[in-house]
Coordinates of C-alpha atoms in Angstrom, one line a residue:
Chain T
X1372 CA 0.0 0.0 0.0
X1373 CA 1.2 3.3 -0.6
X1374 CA 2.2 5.7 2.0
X1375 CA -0.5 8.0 1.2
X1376 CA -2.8 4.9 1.5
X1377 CA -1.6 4.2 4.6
X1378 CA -1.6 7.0 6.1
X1379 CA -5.3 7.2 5.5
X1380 CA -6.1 4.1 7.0
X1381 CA -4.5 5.0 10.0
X1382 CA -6.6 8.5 10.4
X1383 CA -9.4 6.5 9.8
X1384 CA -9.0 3.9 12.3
X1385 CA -8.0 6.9 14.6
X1386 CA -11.4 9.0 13.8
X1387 CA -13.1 5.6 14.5
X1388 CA -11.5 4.9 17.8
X1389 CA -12.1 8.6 19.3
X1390 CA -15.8 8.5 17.9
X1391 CA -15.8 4.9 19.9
X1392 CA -14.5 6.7 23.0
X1393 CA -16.7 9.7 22.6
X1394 CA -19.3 7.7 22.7
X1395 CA -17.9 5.4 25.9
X1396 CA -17.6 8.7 27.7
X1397 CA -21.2 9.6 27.0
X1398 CA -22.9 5.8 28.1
X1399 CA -20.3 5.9 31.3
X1400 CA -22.1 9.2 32.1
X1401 CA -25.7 8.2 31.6
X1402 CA -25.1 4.9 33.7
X1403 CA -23.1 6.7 36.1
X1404 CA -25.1 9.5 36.9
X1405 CA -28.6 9.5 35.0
X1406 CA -29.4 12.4 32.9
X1407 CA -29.7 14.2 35.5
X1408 CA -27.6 17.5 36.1
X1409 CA -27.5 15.9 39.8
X1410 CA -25.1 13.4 38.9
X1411 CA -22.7 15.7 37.5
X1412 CA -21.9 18.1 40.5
X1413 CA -21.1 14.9 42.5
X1414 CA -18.8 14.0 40.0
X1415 CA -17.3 17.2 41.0
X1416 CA -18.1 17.9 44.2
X1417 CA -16.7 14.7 46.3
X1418 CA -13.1 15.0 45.7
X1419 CA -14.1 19.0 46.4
X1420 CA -15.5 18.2 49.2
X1421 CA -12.7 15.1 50.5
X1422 CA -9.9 17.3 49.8
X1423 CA -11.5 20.4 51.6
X1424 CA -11.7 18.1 54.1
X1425 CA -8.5 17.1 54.9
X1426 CA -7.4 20.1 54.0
X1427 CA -9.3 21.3 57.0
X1428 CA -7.9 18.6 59.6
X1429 CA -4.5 19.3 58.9
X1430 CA -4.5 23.2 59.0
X1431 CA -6.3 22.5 62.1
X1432 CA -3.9 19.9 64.1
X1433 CA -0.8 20.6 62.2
X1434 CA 1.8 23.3 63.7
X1435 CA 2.2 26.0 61.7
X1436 CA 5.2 25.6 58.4
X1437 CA 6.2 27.7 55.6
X1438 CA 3.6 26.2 53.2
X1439 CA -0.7 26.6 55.0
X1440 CA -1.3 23.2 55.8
X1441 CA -4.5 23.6 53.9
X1442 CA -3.2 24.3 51.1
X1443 CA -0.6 21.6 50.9
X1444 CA -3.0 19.2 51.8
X1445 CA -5.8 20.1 49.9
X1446 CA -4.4 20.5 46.6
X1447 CA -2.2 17.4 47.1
X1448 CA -5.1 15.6 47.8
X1449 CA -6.8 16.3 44.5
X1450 CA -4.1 15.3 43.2
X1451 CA -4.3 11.6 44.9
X1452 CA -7.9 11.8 43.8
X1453 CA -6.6 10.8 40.0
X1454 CA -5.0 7.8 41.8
X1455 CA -7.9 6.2 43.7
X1456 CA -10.2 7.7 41.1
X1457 CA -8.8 5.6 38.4
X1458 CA -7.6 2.6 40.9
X1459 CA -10.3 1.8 42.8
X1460 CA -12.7 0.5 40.1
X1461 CA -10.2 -1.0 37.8
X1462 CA -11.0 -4.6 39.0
X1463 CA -14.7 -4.0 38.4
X1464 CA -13.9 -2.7 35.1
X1465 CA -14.2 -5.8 33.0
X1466 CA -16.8 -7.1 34.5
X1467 CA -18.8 -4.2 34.2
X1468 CA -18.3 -3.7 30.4
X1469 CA -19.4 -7.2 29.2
X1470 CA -22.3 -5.7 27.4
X1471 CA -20.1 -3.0 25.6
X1472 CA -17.3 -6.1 24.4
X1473 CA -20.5 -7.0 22.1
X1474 CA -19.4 -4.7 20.0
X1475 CA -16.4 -5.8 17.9
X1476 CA -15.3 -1.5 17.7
X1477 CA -15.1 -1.2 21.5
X1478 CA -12.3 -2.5 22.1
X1479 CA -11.2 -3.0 26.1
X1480 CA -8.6 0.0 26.5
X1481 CA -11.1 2.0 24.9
X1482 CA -13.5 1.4 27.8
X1483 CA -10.6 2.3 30.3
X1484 CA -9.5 4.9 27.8
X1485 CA -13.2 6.9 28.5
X1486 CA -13.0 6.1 32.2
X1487 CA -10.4 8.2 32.7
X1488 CA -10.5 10.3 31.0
X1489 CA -13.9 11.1 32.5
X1490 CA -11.6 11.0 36.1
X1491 CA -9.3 13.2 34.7
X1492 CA -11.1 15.9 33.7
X1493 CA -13.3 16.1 36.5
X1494 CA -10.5 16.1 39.0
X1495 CA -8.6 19.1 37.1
X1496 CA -11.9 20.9 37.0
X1497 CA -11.6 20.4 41.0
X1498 CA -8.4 21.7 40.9
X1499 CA -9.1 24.7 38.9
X1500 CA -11.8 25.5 41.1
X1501 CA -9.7 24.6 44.5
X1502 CA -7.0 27.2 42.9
X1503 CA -9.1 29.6 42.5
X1504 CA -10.8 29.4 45.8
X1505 CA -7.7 29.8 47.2
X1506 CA -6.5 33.0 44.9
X1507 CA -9.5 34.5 46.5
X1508 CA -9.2 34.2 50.0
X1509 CA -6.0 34.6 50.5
X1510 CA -4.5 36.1 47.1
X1511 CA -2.0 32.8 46.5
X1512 CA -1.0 31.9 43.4
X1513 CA 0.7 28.8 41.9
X1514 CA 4.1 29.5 40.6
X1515 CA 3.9 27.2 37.8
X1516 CA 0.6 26.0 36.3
X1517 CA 2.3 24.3 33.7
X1518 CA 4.1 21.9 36.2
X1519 CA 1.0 21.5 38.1
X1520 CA -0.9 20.4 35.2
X1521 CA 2.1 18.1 34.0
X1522 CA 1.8 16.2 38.0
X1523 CA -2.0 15.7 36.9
X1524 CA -1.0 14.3 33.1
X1525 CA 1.2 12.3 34.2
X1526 CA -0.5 11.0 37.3
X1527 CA -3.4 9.5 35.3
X1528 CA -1.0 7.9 33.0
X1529 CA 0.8 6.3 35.5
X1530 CA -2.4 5.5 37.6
X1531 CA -3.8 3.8 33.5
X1532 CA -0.8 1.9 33.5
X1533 CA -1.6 0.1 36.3
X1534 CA -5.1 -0.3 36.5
X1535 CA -4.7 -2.0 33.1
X1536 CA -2.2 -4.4 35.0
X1537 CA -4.5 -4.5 38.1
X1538 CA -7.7 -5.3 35.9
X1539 CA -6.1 -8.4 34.0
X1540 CA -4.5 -10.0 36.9
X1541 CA -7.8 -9.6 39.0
X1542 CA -9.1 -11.9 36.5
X1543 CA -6.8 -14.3 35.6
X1544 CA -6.2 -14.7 39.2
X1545 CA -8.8 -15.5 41.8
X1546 CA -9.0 -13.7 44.7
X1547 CA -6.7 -11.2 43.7
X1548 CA -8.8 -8.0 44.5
X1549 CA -8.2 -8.0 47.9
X1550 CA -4.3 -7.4 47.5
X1551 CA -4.8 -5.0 44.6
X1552 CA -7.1 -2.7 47.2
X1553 CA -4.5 -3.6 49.7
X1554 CA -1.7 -1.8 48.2
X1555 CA -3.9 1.0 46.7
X1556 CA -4.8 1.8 50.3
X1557 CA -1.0 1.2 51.1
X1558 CA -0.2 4.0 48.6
X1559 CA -1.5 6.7 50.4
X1560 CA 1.6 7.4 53.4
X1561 CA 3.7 6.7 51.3
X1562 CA 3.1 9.0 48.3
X1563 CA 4.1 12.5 49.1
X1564 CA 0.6 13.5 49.8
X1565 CA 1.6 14.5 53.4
X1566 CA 5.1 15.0 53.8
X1567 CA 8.1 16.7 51.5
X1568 CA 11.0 14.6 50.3
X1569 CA 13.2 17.3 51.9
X1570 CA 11.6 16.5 55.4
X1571 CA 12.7 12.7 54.8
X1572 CA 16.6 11.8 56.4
X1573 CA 18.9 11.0 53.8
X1574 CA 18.9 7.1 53.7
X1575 CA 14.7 7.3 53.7
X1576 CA 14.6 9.8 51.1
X1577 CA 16.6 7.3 49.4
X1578 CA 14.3 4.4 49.4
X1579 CA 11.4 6.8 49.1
X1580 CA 12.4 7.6 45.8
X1581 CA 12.1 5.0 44.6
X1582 CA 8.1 5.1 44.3
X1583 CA 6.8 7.1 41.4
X1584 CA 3.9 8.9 42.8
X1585 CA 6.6 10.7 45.6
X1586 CA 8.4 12.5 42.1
X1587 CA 4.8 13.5 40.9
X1588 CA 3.7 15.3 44.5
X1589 CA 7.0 17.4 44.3
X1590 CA 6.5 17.6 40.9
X1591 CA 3.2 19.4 42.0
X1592 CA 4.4 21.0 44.9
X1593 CA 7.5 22.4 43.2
X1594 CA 4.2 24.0 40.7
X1595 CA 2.9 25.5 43.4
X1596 CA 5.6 27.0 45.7
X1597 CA 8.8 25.6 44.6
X1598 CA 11.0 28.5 45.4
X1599 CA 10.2 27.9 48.9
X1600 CA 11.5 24.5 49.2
X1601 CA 14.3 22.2 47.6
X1602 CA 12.0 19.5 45.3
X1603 CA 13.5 16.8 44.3
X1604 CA 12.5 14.5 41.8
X1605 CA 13.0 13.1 38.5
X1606 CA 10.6 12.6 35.5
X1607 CA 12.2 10.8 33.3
X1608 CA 12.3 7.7 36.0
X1609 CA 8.5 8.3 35.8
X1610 CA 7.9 8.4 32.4
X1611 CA 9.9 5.0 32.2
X1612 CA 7.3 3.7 34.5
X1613 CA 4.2 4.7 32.4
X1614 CA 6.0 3.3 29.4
X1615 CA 6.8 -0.1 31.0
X1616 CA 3.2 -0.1 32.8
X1617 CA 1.4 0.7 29.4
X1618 CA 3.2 -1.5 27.6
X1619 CA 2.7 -4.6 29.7
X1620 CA -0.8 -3.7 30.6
X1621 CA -1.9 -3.3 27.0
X1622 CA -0.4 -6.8 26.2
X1623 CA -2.1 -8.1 29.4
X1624 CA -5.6 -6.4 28.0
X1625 CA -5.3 -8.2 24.5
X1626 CA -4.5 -12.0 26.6
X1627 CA -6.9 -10.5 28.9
X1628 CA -9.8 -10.1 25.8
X1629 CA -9.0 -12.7 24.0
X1630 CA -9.8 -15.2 27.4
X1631 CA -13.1 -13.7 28.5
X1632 CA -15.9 -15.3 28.0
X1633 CA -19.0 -13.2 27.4
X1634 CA -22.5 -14.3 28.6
Chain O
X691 CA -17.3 -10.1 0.4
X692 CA -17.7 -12.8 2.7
X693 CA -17.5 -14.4 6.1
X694 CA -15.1 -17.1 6.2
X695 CA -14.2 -19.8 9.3
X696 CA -11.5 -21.6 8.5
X697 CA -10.7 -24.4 10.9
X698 CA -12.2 -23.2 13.9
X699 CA -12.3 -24.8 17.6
X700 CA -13.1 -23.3 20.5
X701 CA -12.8 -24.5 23.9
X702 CA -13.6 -23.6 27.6
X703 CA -11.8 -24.7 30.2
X704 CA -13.7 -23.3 34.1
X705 CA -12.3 -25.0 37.4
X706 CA -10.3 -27.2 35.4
X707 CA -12.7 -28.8 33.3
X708 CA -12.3 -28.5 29.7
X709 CA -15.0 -28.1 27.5
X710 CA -14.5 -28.6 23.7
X711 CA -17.6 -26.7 22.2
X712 CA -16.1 -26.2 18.3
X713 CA -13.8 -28.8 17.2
X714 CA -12.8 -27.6 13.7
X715 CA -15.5 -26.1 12.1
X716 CA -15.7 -24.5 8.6
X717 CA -17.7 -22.5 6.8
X718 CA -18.0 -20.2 4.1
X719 CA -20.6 -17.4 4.2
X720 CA -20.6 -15.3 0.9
X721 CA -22.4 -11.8 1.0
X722 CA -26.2 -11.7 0.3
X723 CA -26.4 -15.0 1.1
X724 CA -29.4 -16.2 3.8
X725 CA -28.1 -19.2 6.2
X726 CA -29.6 -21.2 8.4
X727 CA -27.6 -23.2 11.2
X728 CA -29.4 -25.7 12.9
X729 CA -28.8 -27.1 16.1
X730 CA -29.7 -28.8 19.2
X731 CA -29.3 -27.4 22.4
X732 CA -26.2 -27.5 23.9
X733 CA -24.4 -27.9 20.7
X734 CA -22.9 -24.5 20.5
X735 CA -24.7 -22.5 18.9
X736 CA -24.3 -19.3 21.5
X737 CA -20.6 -20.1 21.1
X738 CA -20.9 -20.5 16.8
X739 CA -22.3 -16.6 17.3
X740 CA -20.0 -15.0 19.6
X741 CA -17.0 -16.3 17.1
X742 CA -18.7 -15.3 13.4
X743 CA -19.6 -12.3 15.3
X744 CA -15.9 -11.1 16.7
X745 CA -16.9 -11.3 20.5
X746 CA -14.8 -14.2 21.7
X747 CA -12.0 -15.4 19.9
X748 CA -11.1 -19.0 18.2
X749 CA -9.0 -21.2 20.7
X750 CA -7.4 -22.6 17.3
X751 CA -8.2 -21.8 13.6
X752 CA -9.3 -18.1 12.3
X753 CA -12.6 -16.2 11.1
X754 CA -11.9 -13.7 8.5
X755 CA -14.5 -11.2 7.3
X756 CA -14.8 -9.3 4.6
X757 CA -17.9 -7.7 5.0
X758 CA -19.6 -5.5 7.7
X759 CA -21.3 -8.3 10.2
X760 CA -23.3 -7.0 12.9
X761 CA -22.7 -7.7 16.7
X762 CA -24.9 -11.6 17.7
X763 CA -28.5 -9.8 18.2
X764 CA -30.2 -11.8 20.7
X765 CA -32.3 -11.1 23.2
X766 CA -30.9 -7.8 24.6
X767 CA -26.8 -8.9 24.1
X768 CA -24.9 -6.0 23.9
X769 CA -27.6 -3.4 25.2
X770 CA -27.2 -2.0 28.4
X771 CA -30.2 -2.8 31.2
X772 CA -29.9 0.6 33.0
X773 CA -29.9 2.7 29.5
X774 CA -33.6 3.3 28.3
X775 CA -34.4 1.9 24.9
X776 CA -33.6 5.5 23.2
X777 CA -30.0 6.2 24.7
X778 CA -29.3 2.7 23.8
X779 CA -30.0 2.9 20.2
X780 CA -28.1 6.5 20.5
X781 CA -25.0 4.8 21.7
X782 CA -24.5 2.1 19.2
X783 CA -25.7 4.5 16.3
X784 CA -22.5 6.3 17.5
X785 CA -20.1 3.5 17.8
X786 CA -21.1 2.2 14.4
X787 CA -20.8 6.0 13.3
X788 CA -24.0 6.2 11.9
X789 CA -26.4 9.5 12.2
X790 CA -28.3 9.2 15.5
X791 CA -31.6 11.6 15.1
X792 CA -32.1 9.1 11.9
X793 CA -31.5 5.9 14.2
X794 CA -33.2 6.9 17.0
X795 CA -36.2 7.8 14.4
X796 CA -36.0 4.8 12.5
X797 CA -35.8 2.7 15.9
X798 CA -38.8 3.9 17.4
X799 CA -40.6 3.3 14.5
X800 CA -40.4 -0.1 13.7
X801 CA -39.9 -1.2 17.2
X802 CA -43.0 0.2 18.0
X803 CA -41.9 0.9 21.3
X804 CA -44.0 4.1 22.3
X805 CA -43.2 5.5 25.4
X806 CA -41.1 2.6 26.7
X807 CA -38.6 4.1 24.5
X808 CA -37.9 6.4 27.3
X809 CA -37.4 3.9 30.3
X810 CA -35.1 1.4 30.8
X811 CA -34.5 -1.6 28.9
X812 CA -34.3 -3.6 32.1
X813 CA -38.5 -2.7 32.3
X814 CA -39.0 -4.8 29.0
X815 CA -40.5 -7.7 28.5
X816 CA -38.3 -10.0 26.1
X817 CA -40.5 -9.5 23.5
X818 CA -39.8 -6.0 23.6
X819 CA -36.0 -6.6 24.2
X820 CA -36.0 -8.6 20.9
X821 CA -38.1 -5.9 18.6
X822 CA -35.9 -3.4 20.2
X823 CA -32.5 -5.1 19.4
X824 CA -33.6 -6.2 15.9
X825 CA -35.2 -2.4 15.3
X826 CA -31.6 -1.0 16.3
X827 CA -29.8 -3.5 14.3
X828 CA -31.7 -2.3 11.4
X829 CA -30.5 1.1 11.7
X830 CA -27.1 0.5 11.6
X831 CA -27.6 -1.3 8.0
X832 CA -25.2 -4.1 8.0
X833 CA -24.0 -6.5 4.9
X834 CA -24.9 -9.5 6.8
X835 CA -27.0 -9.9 10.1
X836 CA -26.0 -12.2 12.5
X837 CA -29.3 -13.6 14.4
X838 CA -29.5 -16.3 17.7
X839 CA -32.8 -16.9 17.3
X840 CA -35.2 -17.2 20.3
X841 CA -36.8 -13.9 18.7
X842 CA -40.5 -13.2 18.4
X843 CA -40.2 -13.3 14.9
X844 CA -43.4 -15.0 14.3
X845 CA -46.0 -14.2 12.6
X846 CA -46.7 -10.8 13.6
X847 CA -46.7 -7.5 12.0
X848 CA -43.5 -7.0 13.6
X849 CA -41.8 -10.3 12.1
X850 CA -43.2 -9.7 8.9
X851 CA -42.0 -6.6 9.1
X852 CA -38.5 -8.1 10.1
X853 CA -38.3 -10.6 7.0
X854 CA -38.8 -8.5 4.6
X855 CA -36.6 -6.2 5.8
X856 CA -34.2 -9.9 6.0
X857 CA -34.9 -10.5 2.3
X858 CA -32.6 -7.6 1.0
X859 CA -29.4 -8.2 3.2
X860 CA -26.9 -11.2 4.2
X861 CA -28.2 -13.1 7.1
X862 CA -26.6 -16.2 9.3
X863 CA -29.6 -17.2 11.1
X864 CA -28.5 -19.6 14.4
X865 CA -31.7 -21.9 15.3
X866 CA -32.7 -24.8 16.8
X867 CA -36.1 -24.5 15.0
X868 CA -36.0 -25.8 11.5
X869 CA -39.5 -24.1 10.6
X870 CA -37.6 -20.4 11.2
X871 CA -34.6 -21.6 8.8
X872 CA -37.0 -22.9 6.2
X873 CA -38.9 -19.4 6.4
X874 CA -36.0 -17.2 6.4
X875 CA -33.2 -18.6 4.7
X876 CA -32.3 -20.0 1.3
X877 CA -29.1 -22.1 2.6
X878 CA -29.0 -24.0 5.9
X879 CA -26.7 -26.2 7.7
X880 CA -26.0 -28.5 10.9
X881 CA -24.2 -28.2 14.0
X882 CA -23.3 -31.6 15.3
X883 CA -20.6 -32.6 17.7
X884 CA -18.7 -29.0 17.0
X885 CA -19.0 -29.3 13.2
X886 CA -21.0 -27.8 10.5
X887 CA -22.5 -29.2 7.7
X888 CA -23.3 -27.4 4.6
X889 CA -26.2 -29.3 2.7
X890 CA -26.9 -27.5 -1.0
X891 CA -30.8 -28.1 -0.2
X892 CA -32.7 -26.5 3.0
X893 CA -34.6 -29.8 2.8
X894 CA -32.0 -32.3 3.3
X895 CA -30.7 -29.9 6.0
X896 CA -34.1 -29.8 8.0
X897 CA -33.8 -34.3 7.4
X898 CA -30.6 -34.3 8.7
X899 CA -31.3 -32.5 11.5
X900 CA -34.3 -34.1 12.3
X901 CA -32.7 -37.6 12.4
X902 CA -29.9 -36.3 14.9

């Protein structure tokens, strides 16, 4: 086939997919929240409302630091939201979309592809709206937007990497879940969501390091008051994880597919 | 323009008991044509339709198709319970990229539907279920249709509206009553012990099965 020809099968099986995903997004809507507008502002409002939250508990019972620990914990928090957002369904995920398999165009990332996208969106949207609550009462402003939003990108990468992992091994291996929930829950001290790598000793930064959501909360941090604080991480070590996650999960998803059995 | 299975077994295997369903299975389905495959339960047909239809895969051989085949319409497979009968139809007239104010139209016509259209599928009886599945798959104007019976396709304004409708596309028709094949098709076949059997006349087919 000619270049030209190929090309042009290529945009079209790329206009197909995104029409197939557009239209993923829409039916995960519906079932998700009815057509009603009510759906939608929970969509928005809990991981408002959880990270105001804990926002509020730690400005509350922490001492006093350089950074309002509402702030800090608030906006970090969001940020976990992508995580757990896009985690804690991913075993159900399968299961869930037997009816949509039906259809040889939908294929199984494409169902993941829509669901979080729909996460993703929503929790920025949260952000925005956290940011800007924040610019109002007391005039703060994030240093770098553009790093912020990068921490969000590449947190819902990294999250799709491995709830494509988590979502094939939970069914080719019984009894699974319960770990994959283990270590989501397990995530949460250890992720950077309430502490700075540059409060860590040497030898625990170390080994903290080593977990790729840590990079992504200074990552964010160093977005929103970096001057103020040494950050230290390293994004290239992260993107080598979304790679390596996307690449094995993907594979796992076509094994995964090709198993299932539909009713 | 065809729907080819070349070789084709399938086999389940739950709790460590294996299952062979399809043991090398061949057929050739050209476009425009009207098959009937007869079967007895428990013979596979479910399984035969999830493969021609691209939902499960072969555990050995290959399909290959060459023409649009739509998704197995059965009772309410590949319809969502929660959706209502409309939003339903609007999502697959979107995944098949096809216009949706026509679909939706088209649907509610000839499903005859009325206001269930609006509520959700999981309210239907099966009857409705089948006119609204075989309505939808209408809409989406494939070369061949790919139908597990158990329809009420009988003899009601609805299923003569249906065959006609049959007469001017491809259909592989999956039944385990021979009077459906004979009305519907103009080729027909037998699944037996995970093969299929091509007989050149529907009456020899409907024998063979008969004896089985």
């Amino acid at each position: 086939m000619s270049l030209q020809g190929e090309t042009a099968l290529i945009l079209r099986g790329a206009r197909m997919q995104l029409r197939v995903i557009g239209a993923l997004v829409i039916r995960e809507m519906h079932s998700r929240f009815g057509r009603h507008y009510m759906g939608y502002i929970w969509l928005f409002f809990e991981p408002l409302l959880l990270g105001v939250c804990i926002g509020l508990i730690h400005a509350w019972r922490d001492r006093p630091t350089a950074f309002g620990p509402f702030e800090f914990h608030a906006v970090g928090y969001i940020l976990f939201f992508v995580f757990r957002g896009i985690l804690a369904r991913a075993t159900m995920v399968i299961r869930m979309s037997q009816p949509l398999l039906y259809h040889r165009s939908v294929t199984l990332p494409d169902v993941f592809y829509a669901r979080h996208l729909i996460e993703f969106l929503s929790c920025t949207g949260v952000m925005l709206v956290m940011l800007f609550g924040l610019y109002v009462s007391n005039g703060s402003v994030p240093e770098s937007p553009l790093k912020m939003a990068l921490a969000l990108i590449m947190l819902a990468l990294f999250s799709q990497g491995l709830a494509f992992l988590a979502a094939s091994i939970t069914t080719a291996v019984e009894g699974s879940e319960r770990l994959i929930h283990a270590l989501t829950y397990l995530m949460l001290p250890v992720s950077g969501l309430f502490f700075l790598v540059e409060w860590l000793p040497d030898w625990l930064a170390q080994m903290a390091l080593w977990i790729p959501i840590l990079h992504l909360f200074e990552l964010l941090r160093d977005g929103q008051f970096g001057s103020r604080f040494n950050a230290q991480y390293d994004l290239a070590y992260v993107w080598g994880w979304i790679m390596a996650t996307h690449l094995v999960g993907l594979a796992a998803l076509r094994i995964t597919r090709a198993r299932i059995g539909l009713e | 323009m065809a729907l080819e299975m070349v070789d084709v077994h399938k086999t389940y295997v739950t709790r460590g008991l294996r299952r062979e369903i399809l043991r090398g299975a061949n057929g050739f389905f050209a476009r425009g044509e009207r098959v009937g495959i007869l079967g007895r339960n428990g013979s596979g047909k479910s399984t035969l339709v999830r493969l021609l239809g691209g939902v499960e895969a072969p555990t050995k051989g290959a399909i290959r198709r060459s023409m649009t085949i739509s998704w197995p319409i059965g009772l309410a497979a590949g319809f969502q319970p929660m959706l209502s009968g409309a939003d339903n139809a609007r999502f697959i007239a979107r995944i098949y990229g096809r216009p949706i104010r026509e679909t939706v139209d088209f649907v509610e016509d000839f499903a005859e539907l009325g206001e269930y259209m609006r509520m959700p599928m999981m309210t239907y009886s099966s009857g409705m279920r089948s006119r609204l599945s075989l309505a939808v798959s209408l809409a989406i104007d494939f070369d061949c249709y790919l139908v597990d019976e158990a329809l009420a396709v009988g003899d009601t304004r609805f299923g003569r509206a249906f065959a006609e409708r049959i007469e001017r596309s491809g259909l592989i028709l999956v039944s385990h009553s021979p009077a459906l094949v004979r009305k519907l098709c103009t080729r027909a076949a037998v699944l037996d012990q995970g093969q299929i059997t091509f007989y050149d006349d529907i009456d020899e087919a409907l024998a063979t099965y008969h004896a089985l």
